[in-house]
Amino acid sequence: MGNAMWWLIVLVGLVLAGFVAVAQVKKRLMRTDDSPGSGFTLSDLRRLHREGKMTDEEFEKAKQIIVAGAKRAAERQAAAAQGKKSPAERGTDPRLG
């Protein structure tokens, strides 16, 4: 009887470990790539510019890229909230006319 109880405890432990592992994998898969912590932010650019590590021209170009990316992300989020495709997802560029 003691041997059967030991294997039952081992089996329950393995099942619980499996549930924890599946929960962790699911949590990682549910993360989005549009996290605000990725890449440079405007404050990062301002700091680099202020420290003299970027020229005025480099700062303006990088700022335009970040602002354009933020606008596209906002369009995607708004479209997803409405259940529609954004211009980028439809393959059209609203800047082209």
Coordinates of N, CA, C and O in Angstrom, one line a residue, residues 8-77:
L8 N 1.4 7.5 -6.4 CA 0.3 8.4 -6.6 C 0.8 9.9 -6.3 O 0.4 10.8 -7.1
I9 N 1.6 10.1 -5.3 CA 2.1 11.4 -5.0 C 3.0 11.9 -6.2 O 3.0 13.0 -6.6
V10 N 3.8 11.0 -6.7 CA 4.7 11.3 -7.8 C 3.9 11.7 -9.0 O 4.1 12.7 -9.7
L11 N 2.8 11.0 -9.3 CA 2.0 11.2 -10.5 C 1.3 12.6 -10.3 O 1.2 13.4 -11.3
V12 N 0.7 12.9 -9.1 CA 0.1 14.1 -8.9 C 1.1 15.3 -9.0 O 0.8 16.3 -9.6
G13 N 2.3 15.1 -8.6 CA 3.3 16.1 -8.7 C 3.7 16.4 -10.2 O 3.8 17.6 -10.6
L14 N 3.8 15.4 -11.0 CA 4.0 15.5 -12.4 C 2.9 16.2 -13.1 O 3.1 17.1 -14.0
V15 N 1.7 15.9 -12.8 CA 0.5 16.6 -13.4 C 0.5 18.1 -13.0 O 0.3 18.9 -13.9
L16 N 0.8 18.4 -11.7 CA 0.8 19.8 -11.3 C 1.9 20.5 -12.0 O 1.8 21.7 -12.5
A17 N 3.1 19.9 -12.2 CA 4.2 20.5 -12.9 C 3.9 20.8 -14.3 O 4.2 21.8 -14.9
G18 N 3.1 19.8 -14.9 CA 2.7 20.0 -16.3 C 1.8 21.2 -16.5 O 1.9 22.0 -17.4
F19 N 0.8 21.3 -15.6 CA -0.1 22.5 -15.6 C 0.7 23.8 -15.5 O 0.4 24.7 -16.2
V20 N 1.6 23.9 -14.6 CA 2.4 25.1 -14.4 C 3.2 25.4 -15.7 O 3.3 26.5 -16.2
A21 N 3.8 24.4 -16.3 CA 4.6 24.6 -17.5 C 3.7 25.0 -18.7 O 4.1 26.0 -19.4
V22 N 2.5 24.4 -18.8 CA 1.6 24.9 -19.9 C 1.1 26.3 -19.6 O 1.0 27.1 -20.6
A23 N 0.9 26.7 -18.4 CA 0.5 28.0 -18.1 C 1.6 29.1 -18.4 O 1.3 30.1 -19.0
Q24 N 2.8 28.7 -18.2 CA 3.9 29.6 -18.5 C 4.1 29.8 -20.0 O 4.3 30.9 -20.5
V25 N 4.0 28.7 -20.7 CA 4.1 28.8 -22.2 C 2.9 29.6 -22.8 O 3.2 30.5 -23.6
K26 N 1.7 29.4 -22.3 CA 0.6 30.1 -22.7 C 0.8 31.6 -22.4 O 0.5 32.5 -23.3
K27 N 1.3 31.9 -21.3 CA 1.5 33.3 -20.9 C 2.5 34.0 -21.8 O 2.3 35.1 -22.3
R28 N 3.6 33.3 -22.2 CA 4.6 33.9 -23.1 C 4.0 34.0 -24.5 O 4.3 35.0 -25.2
L29 N 3.2 33.1 -24.9 CA 2.6 33.2 -26.3 C 1.6 34.3 -26.4 O 1.3 34.8 -27.5
M30 N 0.9 34.7 -25.3 CA -0.1 35.7 -25.3 C 0.5 37.1 -25.3 O -0.2 38.1 -25.6
R31 N 1.8 37.3 -25.1 CA 2.4 38.6 -25.1 C 2.4 39.1 -26.6 O 2.5 38.4 -27.5
T32 N 2.2 40.5 -26.6 CA 2.1 41.1 -28.0 C 3.5 41.7 -28.3 O 4.3 42.0 -27.4
D33 N 3.7 41.8 -29.6 CA 5.0 42.4 -30.0 C 5.0 43.9 -30.0 O 6.0 44.6 -30.2
D34 N 3.8 44.5 -29.8 CA 3.7 46.0 -29.7 C 3.9 46.5 -28.3 O 3.3 47.5 -28.0
S35 N 4.7 45.9 -27.6 CA 5.0 46.4 -26.2 C 5.7 47.7 -26.2 O 6.6 47.9 -27.0
P36 N 5.2 48.6 -25.4 CA 5.8 50.0 -25.4 C 7.3 50.0 -25.0 O 8.0 50.9 -25.2
G37 N 7.8 48.9 -24.3 CA 9.2 48.9 -23.9 C 10.2 48.5 -24.9 O 11.3 48.6 -24.7
S38 N 9.7 48.2 -26.1 CA 10.7 47.8 -27.1 C 11.1 48.9 -28.0 O 10.3 49.8 -28.3
G39 N 12.4 49.0 -28.4 CA 12.9 50.0 -29.2 C 13.1 51.3 -28.5 O 13.1 51.4 -27.3
F40 N 13.4 52.3 -29.3 CA 13.7 53.6 -28.7 C 12.4 54.4 -28.5 O 11.4 54.2 -29.3
T41 N 12.4 55.2 -27.5 CA 11.2 56.1 -27.3 C 11.7 57.5 -27.6 O 12.9 57.8 -27.8
L42 N 10.7 58.4 -27.7 CA 11.1 59.8 -27.9 C 12.0 60.4 -26.8 O 12.9 61.1 -27.1
S43 N 11.8 59.9 -25.6 CA 12.6 60.4 -24.5 C 14.1 59.9 -24.6 O 15.0 60.6 -24.3
D44 N 14.2 58.7 -25.1 CA 15.6 58.1 -25.4 C 16.3 59.0 -26.5 O 17.4 59.3 -26.3
L45 N 15.5 59.3 -27.5 CA 16.1 60.2 -28.6 C 16.5 61.5 -28.0 O 17.5 62.1 -28.4
R46 N 15.6 62.1 -27.2 CA 15.9 63.5 -26.7 C 17.2 63.4 -25.8 O 18.0 64.3 -25.9
R47 N 17.3 62.4 -25.1 CA 18.5 62.2 -24.2 C 19.7 62.1 -25.1 O 20.7 62.8 -24.8
L48 N 19.7 61.2 -26.1 CA 20.9 61.1 -27.0 C 21.2 62.4 -27.7 O 22.4 62.8 -27.8
H49 N 20.2 63.2 -28.1 CA 20.4 64.4 -28.8 C 21.0 65.4 -27.8 O 21.9 66.2 -28.1
R50 N 20.4 65.5 -26.6 CA 20.9 66.4 -25.6 C 22.4 66.1 -25.2 O 23.2 67.0 -24.9
E51 N 22.7 64.8 -25.2 CA 24.1 64.4 -24.8 C 25.1 64.6 -26.0 O 26.3 64.4 -25.9
G52 N 24.6 65.0 -27.1 CA 25.4 65.3 -28.3 C 25.8 64.0 -29.1 O 26.7 64.1 -29.9
K53 N 25.1 63.0 -28.8 CA 25.3 61.7 -29.6 C 24.6 61.6 -30.9 O 24.8 60.7 -31.6
M54 N 23.7 62.6 -31.1 CA 22.9 62.6 -32.4 C 22.9 64.1 -32.9 O 22.8 65.0 -32.1
T55 N 23.0 64.2 -34.2 CA 22.9 65.6 -34.8 C 21.4 66.0 -34.8 O 20.5 65.1 -34.6
D56 N 21.2 67.2 -35.1 CA 19.8 67.7 -35.2 C 19.1 66.9 -36.3 O 17.9 66.6 -36.2
E57 N 19.8 66.7 -37.4 CA 19.2 66.0 -38.6 C 18.8 64.6 -38.2 O 17.7 64.1 -38.5
E58 N 19.7 63.9 -37.6 CA 19.5 62.5 -37.1 C 18.3 62.4 -36.2 O 17.5 61.5 -36.3
F59 N 18.3 63.4 -35.3 CA 17.2 63.4 -34.3 C 15.8 63.6 -35.0 O 14.9 62.9 -34.7
E60 N 15.7 64.5 -35.9 CA 14.5 64.8 -36.6 C 14.0 63.5 -37.4 O 12.9 63.2 -37.4
K61 N 15.0 62.9 -38.1 CA 14.6 61.7 -38.9 C 14.1 60.6 -38.0 O 13.1 60.0 -38.3
A62 N 14.8 60.4 -36.9 CA 14.4 59.3 -36.0 C 13.1 59.6 -35.3 O 12.3 58.7 -35.1
K63 N 12.9 60.9 -35.0 CA 11.6 61.3 -34.4 C 10.5 61.0 -35.4 O 9.4 60.5 -35.0
Q64 N 10.6 61.4 -36.6 CA 9.6 61.1 -37.6 C 9.3 59.6 -37.8 O 8.1 59.3 -37.9
I65 N 10.3 58.8 -37.7 CA 10.1 57.4 -37.8 C 9.3 56.8 -36.6 O 8.3 56.1 -36.8
I66 N 9.6 57.3 -35.4 CA 8.9 56.9 -34.2 C 7.5 57.3 -34.2 O 6.6 56.6 -33.9
V67 N 7.3 58.6 -34.6 CA 5.9 59.1 -34.6 C 5.1 58.4 -35.7 O 3.9 58.0 -35.4
A68 N 5.6 58.1 -36.8 CA 4.9 57.4 -37.9 C 4.6 56.0 -37.4 O 3.5 55.5 -37.6
G69 N 5.5 55.3 -36.7 CA 5.3 54.0 -36.2 C 4.2 54.0 -35.1 O 3.3 53.1 -35.0
A70 N 4.2 55.0 -34.3 CA 3.1 55.1 -33.2 C 1.8 55.4 -33.9 O 0.8 54.8 -33.4
K71 N 1.7 56.1 -34.9 CA 0.4 56.4 -35.6 C -0.1 55.1 -36.3 O -1.3 54.8 -36.2
R72 N 0.8 54.3 -36.9 CA 0.4 53.0 -37.5 C -0.1 52.1 -36.4 O -1.1 51.4 -36.6
A73 N 0.6 52.0 -35.3 CA 0.1 51.2 -34.2 C -1.2 51.6 -33.6 O -2.1 50.7 -33.4
A74 N -1.4 52.9 -33.5 CA -2.7 53.4 -33.1 C -3.8 53.1 -34.1 O -4.9 52.7 -33.7
E75 N -3.5 53.1 -35.4 CA -4.5 52.8 -36.4 C -4.9 51.3 -36.3 O -6.0 50.9 -36.4
R76 N -3.8 50.5 -36.1 CA -4.1 49.0 -36.0 C -4.9 48.7 -34.8 O -5.9 47.9 -34.9
Q77 N -4.7 49.4 -33.7 CA -5.4 49.1 -32.5 C -6.9 49.6 -32.7 O -7.8 48.9 -32.2

